[in-house]
mmCIF file of C-alpha atoms in Angstrom:
data_model
loop_
_atom_site.group_PDB
_atom_site.id
_atom_site.type_symbol
_atom_site.label_atom_id
_atom_site.label_comp_id
_atom_site.label_asym_id
_atom_site.label_seq_id
_atom_site.Cartn_x
_atom_site.Cartn_y
_atom_site.Cartn_z
ATOM 1 C CA MET Z 1 -14.424 -6.616 12.017
ATOM 2 C CA LEU Z 2 -17.255 -5.603 14.329
ATOM 3 C CA ALA Z 3 -15.400 -2.414 15.267
ATOM 4 C CA SER Z 4 -14.823 -1.593 11.587
ATOM 5 C CA ALA Z 5 -18.511 -2.209 10.824
ATOM 6 C CA ALA Z 6 -19.469 0.047 13.739
ATOM 7 C CA TRP Z 7 -17.199 2.772 12.329
ATOM 8 C CA CYS Z 8 -19.020 2.508 8.981
ATOM 9 C CA VAL Z 9 -22.354 2.958 10.751
ATOM 10 C CA VAL Z 10 -21.031 6.029 12.598
ATOM 11 C CA LEU Z 11 -19.910 7.604 9.301
ATOM 12 C CA LEU Z 12 -23.239 6.851 7.646
ATOM 13 C CA ILE Z 13 -25.091 8.502 10.528
ATOM 14 C CA LEU Z 14 -22.853 11.556 10.886
ATOM 15 C CA LEU Z 15 -22.108 12.319 7.227
ATOM 16 C CA ARG Z 16 -25.230 10.772 5.676
ATOM 17 C CA PRO Z 17 -23.584 9.929 2.368
ATOM 18 C CA GLY Z 18 -25.916 6.999 1.739
ATOM 19 C CA LEU Z 19 -24.871 3.531 0.601
ATOM 20 C CA GLU Z 20 -23.608 5.090 -2.638
ATOM 21 C CA ALA Z 21 -20.456 6.004 -0.692
ATOM 22 C CA PHE Z 22 -19.463 2.334 -0.823
ATOM 23 C CA ARG Z 23 -20.411 1.825 -4.461
ATOM 24 C CA GLU Z 24 -18.995 5.115 -5.739
ATOM 25 C CA PRO Z 25 -16.237 6.194 -3.309
ATOM 26 C CA ALA Z 26 -14.881 8.881 -5.675
ATOM 27 C CA ARG Z 27 -18.103 10.880 -5.187
ATOM 28 C CA PHE Z 28 -17.713 10.944 -1.408
ATOM 29 C CA PRO Z 29 -14.005 11.584 -0.732
ATOM 30 C CA LEU Z 30 -14.450 12.718 2.889
ATOM 31 C CA ALA Z 31 -16.495 9.675 3.910
ATOM 32 C CA HIS Z 32 -14.180 7.377 1.973
ATOM 33 C CA ASN Z 33 -10.999 8.818 3.491
ATOM 34 C CA LEU Z 34 -12.393 8.787 7.022
ATOM 35 C CA TYR Z 35 -13.499 5.184 6.497
ATOM 36 C CA LEU Z 36 -9.982 4.179 5.369
ATOM 37 C CA VAL Z 37 -8.164 6.009 8.163
ATOM 38 C CA GLY Z 38 -10.544 4.772 10.840
ATOM 39 C CA THR Z 39 -10.449 1.190 9.592
ATOM 40 C CA TYR Z 40 -6.647 1.105 9.522
ATOM 41 C CA LEU Z 41 -6.411 2.599 13.004
ATOM 42 C CA ILE Z 42 -8.897 0.045 14.329
ATOM 43 C CA LEU Z 43 -7.080 -2.864 12.684
ATOM 44 C CA LEU Z 44 -3.683 -1.613 13.801
ATOM 45 C CA GLY Z 45 -4.830 -0.952 17.350
ATOM 46 C CA GLY Z 46 -6.334 -4.421 17.593
ATOM 47 C CA ALA Z 47 -3.184 -6.026 16.201
ATOM 48 C CA LEU Z 48 -0.882 -4.176 18.596
ATOM 49 C CA TRP Z 49 -3.111 -4.980 21.569
ATOM 50 C CA THR Z 50 -3.207 -8.657 20.607
ATOM 51 C CA TRP Z 51 0.572 -8.799 20.104
ATOM 52 C CA ARG Z 52 1.349 -7.121 23.418
ATOM 53 C CA ASN Z 53 -1.336 -8.454 25.742
ATOM 54 C CA MET Z 54 -2.319 -11.861 24.330
ATOM 55 C CA GLN Z 55 0.976 -12.977 22.861
ATOM 56 C CA GLY Z 56 3.126 -11.179 25.423
ATOM 57 C CA GLU Z 57 5.628 -9.932 22.850
ATOM 58 C CA SER Z 58 7.572 -6.691 22.691
ATOM 59 C CA LEU Z 59 6.542 -4.326 19.911
ATOM 60 C CA ARG Z 60 10.164 -4.333 18.747
ATOM 61 C CA ALA Z 61 9.564 -7.882 17.506
ATOM 62 C CA LEU Z 62 7.158 -6.425 14.931
ATOM 63 C CA GLY Z 63 10.075 -4.876 13.078
ATOM 64 C CA LEU Z 64 10.593 -1.712 15.106
ATOM 65 C CA ALA Z 65 14.174 -2.602 16.017
ATOM 66 C CA GLY Z 66 17.202 -0.819 14.616
ATOM 67 C CA GLU Z 67 16.046 2.679 15.511
ATOM 68 C CA GLY Z 68 19.468 4.095 14.694
ATOM 69 C CA LEU Z 69 19.044 3.120 11.051
ATOM 70 C CA ALA Z 70 15.323 3.841 10.849
ATOM 71 C CA LEU Z 71 15.447 7.293 9.263
ATOM 72 C CA ALA Z 72 18.172 6.324 6.770
ATOM 73 C CA ARG Z 73 16.290 3.202 5.692
ATOM 74 C CA VAL Z 74 12.975 5.051 5.353
ATOM 75 C CA ALA Z 75 14.677 7.753 3.278
ATOM 76 C CA LEU Z 76 16.438 5.191 1.070
ATOM 77 C CA GLY Z 77 13.241 3.229 0.508
ATOM 78 C CA ALA Z 78 11.276 6.397 -0.263
ATOM 79 C CA LEU Z 79 13.891 7.464 -2.798
ATOM 80 C CA VAL Z 80 13.760 4.070 -4.514
ATOM 81 C CA GLY Z 81 9.958 4.149 -4.528
ATOM 82 C CA VAL Z 82 9.627 7.677 -5.926
ATOM 83 C CA VAL Z 83 12.324 7.235 -8.559
ATOM 84 C CA SER Z 84 11.200 3.781 -9.707
ATOM 85 C CA LEU Z 85 7.481 4.509 -10.060
ATOM 86 C CA GLY Z 86 8.127 8.029 -11.358
ATOM 87 C CA ALA Z 87 10.436 6.614 -14.019
ATOM 88 C CA LEU Z 88 7.858 3.995 -15.004
ATOM 89 C CA LEU Z 89 5.077 6.555 -15.433
ATOM 90 C CA ALA Z 90 7.381 8.943 -17.289
ATOM 91 C CA SER Z 91 8.355 6.126 -19.648
ATOM 92 C CA GLU Z 92 4.703 5.295 -20.260
ATOM 93 C CA VAL Z 93 3.975 8.947 -21.039
ATOM 94 C CA ALA Z 94 6.939 9.096 -23.426
ATOM 95 C CA ALA Z 95 5.719 5.946 -25.162
ATOM 96 C CA GLY Z 96 2.223 7.397 -25.599
ATOM 97 C CA LEU Z 97 0.607 4.910 -23.218
ATOM 98 C CA LEU Z 98 -0.449 7.661 -20.800
ATOM 99 C CA GLU Z 99 -1.249 11.356 -21.199
ATOM 100 C CA TRP Z 100 0.429 13.910 -18.901
ATOM 101 C CA SER Z 101 -1.338 17.133 -17.874
ATOM 102 C CA ALA Z 102 1.228 19.906 -17.433
ATOM 103 C CA ALA Z 103 -1.573 22.345 -16.595
ATOM 104 C CA ALA Z 104 -2.804 20.189 -13.710
ATOM 105 C CA TRP Z 105 0.714 19.919 -12.323
ATOM 106 C CA ALA Z 106 1.246 23.699 -12.565
ATOM 107 C CA ALA Z 107 -1.996 24.259 -10.656
ATOM 108 C CA THR Z 108 -1.071 21.849 -7.834
ATOM 109 C CA PRO Z 109 -0.363 23.844 -4.639
ATOM 110 C CA GLY Z 110 2.749 23.046 -2.611
ATOM 111 C CA GLY Z 111 0.719 22.571 0.556
ATOM 112 C CA SER Z 112 -1.304 19.849 -1.113
ATOM 113 C CA ILE Z 113 1.868 18.043 -2.132
ATOM 114 C CA ALA Z 114 3.048 18.122 1.491
ATOM 115 C CA ALA Z 115 -0.330 16.736 2.579
ATOM 116 C CA VAL Z 116 0.012 13.893 0.071
ATOM 117 C CA VAL Z 117 3.454 13.027 1.426
ATOM 118 C CA GLY Z 118 2.079 12.971 4.975
ATOM 119 C CA THR Z 119 -0.847 10.789 3.911
ATOM 120 C CA ALA Z 120 1.500 8.402 2.121
ATOM 121 C CA LEU Z 121 3.704 8.079 5.207
ATOM 122 C CA PHE Z 122 0.668 7.402 7.412
ATOM 123 C CA PHE Z 123 -0.699 4.620 5.247
ATOM 124 C CA ALA Z 124 2.749 3.159 4.572
ATOM 125 C CA ALA Z 125 3.704 3.059 8.250
ATOM 126 C CA SER Z 126 0.348 1.682 9.404
ATOM 127 C CA GLU Z 127 0.167 -0.967 6.669
ATOM 128 C CA GLU Z 128 3.761 -2.081 7.159
ATOM 129 C CA LEU Z 129 3.304 -2.377 10.901
ATOM 130 C CA LEU Z 130 0.083 -4.323 10.349
ATOM 131 C CA PHE Z 131 0.988 -6.590 7.425
ATOM 132 C CA ARG Z 132 4.799 -6.887 7.521
ATOM 133 C CA GLY Z 133 4.775 -6.637 11.296
ATOM 134 C CA PHE Z 134 1.838 -8.310 12.990
ATOM 135 C CA VAL Z 135 0.481 -10.537 10.185
ATOM 136 C CA LEU Z 136 3.846 -11.708 8.837
ATOM 137 C CA GLN Z 137 5.412 -12.381 12.241
ATOM 138 C CA THR Z 138 2.284 -14.139 13.513
ATOM 139 C CA LEU Z 139 2.129 -16.412 10.456
ATOM 140 C CA ARG Z 140 5.834 -17.246 10.799
ATOM 141 C CA ARG Z 141 5.088 -18.881 14.157
ATOM 142 C CA GLY Z 142 3.018 -21.603 12.563
ATOM 143 C CA PHE Z 143 4.146 -21.780 8.941
ATOM 144 C CA ASP Z 144 7.226 -21.818 6.766
ATOM 145 C CA THR Z 145 8.637 -18.353 5.978
ATOM 146 C CA SER Z 146 7.620 -18.526 2.312
ATOM 147 C CA ILE Z 147 4.030 -19.379 3.266
ATOM 148 C CA ALA Z 148 3.995 -16.573 5.827
ATOM 149 C CA MET Z 149 5.203 -14.117 3.192
ATOM 150 C CA ALA Z 150 2.545 -15.266 0.726
ATOM 151 C CA GLY Z 151 -0.196 -15.161 3.356
ATOM 152 C CA SER Z 152 0.659 -11.631 4.480
ATOM 153 C CA ALA Z 153 0.889 -10.464 0.844
ATOM 154 C CA TRP Z 154 -2.472 -12.043 0.009
ATOM 155 C CA LEU Z 155 -4.205 -10.332 2.940
ATOM 156 C CA TYR Z 156 -2.500 -7.042 2.058
ATOM 157 C CA ALA Z 157 -3.776 -7.186 -1.525
ATOM 158 C CA LEU Z 158 -7.239 -8.355 -0.455
ATOM 159 C CA VAL Z 159 -7.827 -5.411 1.892
ATOM 160 C CA HIS Z 160 -7.312 -2.973 -0.994
ATOM 161 C CA PHE Z 161 -10.171 -4.483 -2.998
ATOM 162 C CA LEU Z 162 -12.934 -4.649 -0.393
ATOM 163 C CA ARG Z 163 -15.068 -2.447 -2.630
ATOM 164 C CA PHE Z 164 -18.448 -2.735 -4.308
ATOM 165 C CA ASP Z 165 -17.736 -0.681 -7.432
ATOM 166 C CA LEU Z 166 -15.369 -3.146 -9.133
ATOM 167 C CA VAL Z 167 -15.957 -6.308 -11.151
ATOM 168 C CA TRP Z 168 -13.608 -9.275 -11.286
ATOM 169 C CA HIS Z 169 -11.825 -8.405 -14.548
ATOM 170 C CA GLN Z 170 -10.900 -4.999 -13.071
ATOM 171 C CA VAL Z 171 -9.290 -6.672 -10.078
ATOM 172 C CA VAL Z 172 -7.177 -9.571 -11.368
ATOM 173 C CA LEU Z 173 -4.087 -7.690 -12.575
ATOM 174 C CA PRO Z 174 -4.130 -4.967 -9.861
ATOM 175 C CA PHE Z 175 -4.542 -7.680 -7.204
ATOM 176 C CA THR Z 176 -1.603 -9.558 -8.687
ATOM 177 C CA GLY Z 177 0.503 -6.399 -8.673
ATOM 178 C CA LEU Z 178 -0.258 -5.642 -5.029
ATOM 179 C CA PHE Z 179 0.349 -9.286 -4.087
ATOM 180 C CA LEU Z 180 3.784 -9.174 -5.719
ATOM 181 C CA ALA Z 181 4.511 -5.815 -4.056
ATOM 182 C CA GLY Z 182 3.468 -7.356 -0.736
ATOM 183 C CA LEU Z 183 5.918 -10.203 -1.269
ATOM 184 C CA LEU Z 184 8.712 -7.718 -1.958
ATOM 185 C CA LEU Z 185 7.883 -5.656 1.126
ATOM 186 C CA ALA Z 186 7.759 -8.804 3.278
ATOM 187 C CA TRP Z 187 11.113 -9.935 1.886
ATOM 188 C CA ALA Z 188 12.636 -6.506 2.600
ATOM 189 C CA ALA Z 189 11.332 -6.586 6.179
ATOM 190 C CA LEU Z 190 12.782 -10.038 6.787
ATOM 191 C CA ARG Z 191 16.047 -9.275 4.995
ATOM 192 C CA THR Z 192 16.712 -6.114 7.024
ATOM 193 C CA ARG Z 193 15.030 -7.427 10.215
ATOM 194 C CA SER Z 194 12.928 -4.287 10.450
ATOM 195 C CA ILE Z 195 10.030 -2.623 8.644
ATOM 196 C CA TRP Z 196 11.839 0.677 7.994
ATOM 197 C CA LEU Z 197 13.010 0.004 4.427
ATOM 198 C CA SER Z 198 9.553 -1.342 3.586
ATOM 199 C CA VAL Z 199 7.905 1.770 5.056
ATOM 200 C CA GLY Z 200 10.081 3.992 2.871
ATOM 201 C CA LEU Z 201 9.554 2.037 -0.348
ATOM 202 C CA HIS Z 202 5.824 1.800 0.289
ATOM 203 C CA SER Z 203 5.512 5.527 1.040
ATOM 204 C CA GLY Z 204 7.451 6.447 -2.116
ATOM 205 C CA TRP Z 205 5.121 4.405 -4.297
ATOM 206 C CA VAL Z 206 2.001 5.755 -2.579
ATOM 207 C CA THR Z 207 3.235 9.354 -2.873
ATOM 208 C CA ILE Z 208 3.575 9.113 -6.652
ATOM 209 C CA PHE Z 209 0.254 7.282 -6.973
ATOM 210 C CA LEU Z 210 -1.661 9.815 -4.847
ATOM 211 C CA LEU Z 211 -0.150 12.810 -6.636
ATOM 212 C CA ALA Z 212 -1.167 11.436 -10.033
ATOM 213 C CA ASP Z 213 -4.607 10.346 -8.826
ATOM 214 C CA ARG Z 214 -5.735 13.252 -6.661
ATOM 215 C CA PHE Z 215 -4.586 16.023 -8.977
ATOM 216 C CA LYS Z 216 -5.516 14.282 -12.234
ATOM 217 C CA LEU Z 217 -1.984 14.516 -13.571
ATOM 218 C CA LEU Z 218 -2.377 11.487 -15.815
ATOM 219 C CA THR Z 219 -5.046 10.247 -18.193
ATOM 220 C CA TYR Z 220 -5.268 6.530 -18.868
ATOM 221 C CA PRO Z 221 -6.481 5.756 -22.419
ATOM 222 C CA PRO Z 222 -8.718 2.646 -22.195
ATOM 223 C CA ALA Z 223 -6.914 0.995 -25.104
ATOM 224 C CA THR Z 224 -3.674 0.746 -23.099
ATOM 225 C CA ASN Z 225 -5.111 -0.059 -19.667
ATOM 226 C CA TRP Z 226 -4.231 -3.734 -20.043
ATOM 227 C CA LEU Z 227 -0.569 -2.725 -20.207
ATOM 228 C CA THR Z 228 -0.407 0.203 -17.752
ATOM 229 C CA GLY Z 229 -2.871 -0.995 -15.115
ATOM 230 C CA GLY Z 230 -5.471 1.673 -15.881
ATOM 231 C CA GLY Z 231 -5.028 3.766 -12.735
ATOM 232 C CA TYR Z 232 -3.254 1.044 -10.756
ATOM 233 C CA PRO Z 233 0.414 1.692 -11.650
ATOM 234 C CA LEU Z 234 1.605 -1.667 -10.324
ATOM 235 C CA GLY Z 235 -1.384 -3.498 -11.767
ATOM 236 C CA GLY Z 236 -0.296 -4.003 -15.372
ATOM 237 C CA PRO Z 237 2.507 -6.067 -16.907
ATOM 238 C CA LEU Z 238 4.801 -3.021 -16.846
ATOM 239 C CA GLY Z 239 4.086 -2.499 -13.160
ATOM 240 C CA LEU Z 240 4.770 -6.157 -12.388
ATOM 241 C CA ALA Z 241 8.073 -5.869 -14.233
ATOM 242 C CA LEU Z 242 8.916 -2.779 -12.173
ATOM 243 C CA VAL Z 243 8.367 -4.619 -8.884
ATOM 244 C CA LEU Z 244 10.618 -7.474 -10.037
ATOM 245 C CA LEU Z 245 13.294 -5.004 -11.167
ATOM 246 C CA VAL Z 246 13.232 -3.149 -7.837
ATOM 247 C CA TRP Z 247 13.378 -6.483 -6.010
ATOM 248 C CA ALA Z 248 16.437 -7.564 -8.005
ATOM 249 C CA GLY Z 249 18.147 -4.226 -7.365
ATOM 250 C CA LEU Z 250 17.512 -4.327 -3.633
ATOM 251 C CA ALA Z 251 18.641 -7.953 -3.429
ATOM 252 C CA LEU Z 252 21.910 -7.053 -5.134
ATOM 253 C CA ALA Z 253 22.475 -3.947 -3.001
ATOM 254 C CA LEU Z 254 21.739 -5.701 0.287
ATOM 255 C CA ARG Z 255 23.853 -8.728 -0.661
ATOM 256 C CA GLU Z 256 26.846 -6.545 -1.461
ATOM 257 C CA ARG Z 257 26.362 -4.563 1.727
ATOM 258 C CA HIS Z 258 26.352 -7.703 3.866
ATOM 259 C CA ALA Z 259 29.121 -9.462 1.928
#
């Protein structure tokens, strides 16, 4: 925490965005993005150091085993993530719950799409290693597996809402959606004994979210925000249903594969 706070001070000194950068992050994208990347790297570095030097464990125990299947599992998870969330948003557009901007999509450069994919992979890999690796496996040492899953999912959701520009009623449903997604990702990591499937699924979801958000591909009418999540695709009732549907599909596929 002290290292993360020090990183905030460094950004404030170097970029001079003012405290408004924390209250209105959309106005200061560079400071906000550097804050996120730096914070995740600090947290991840501290977790890996603790796991290796204080707990004396191999990094493979964090879910890095099964290298031979890593690429296939990441690709499968990414495909499920992109298709599932893309289908949800397309359905919401077709139902008139969201508004699609064809002009914005036509103006989106290919290089920017590649950058979004790279960003999604970075955050997915770092968050899975941190939350479904270090946090989940550490909690499993002292608690029942279900409690460890819930604890890691709660911390995962909490980190995404350490902001000063939101009020409680804007957080409840999105927090619930991320908590449920965290449970699914923890289950996938435990079920496959690695974080690779979780990394893929997570990166697929984040890719679709970042594309829609950064390039303003979708408009969220306020009247339907309670149903769609209002900018948080997994934060409305339809998003919660999507997570449960994906969970059921993966459970069936993995059960048949191991039968």
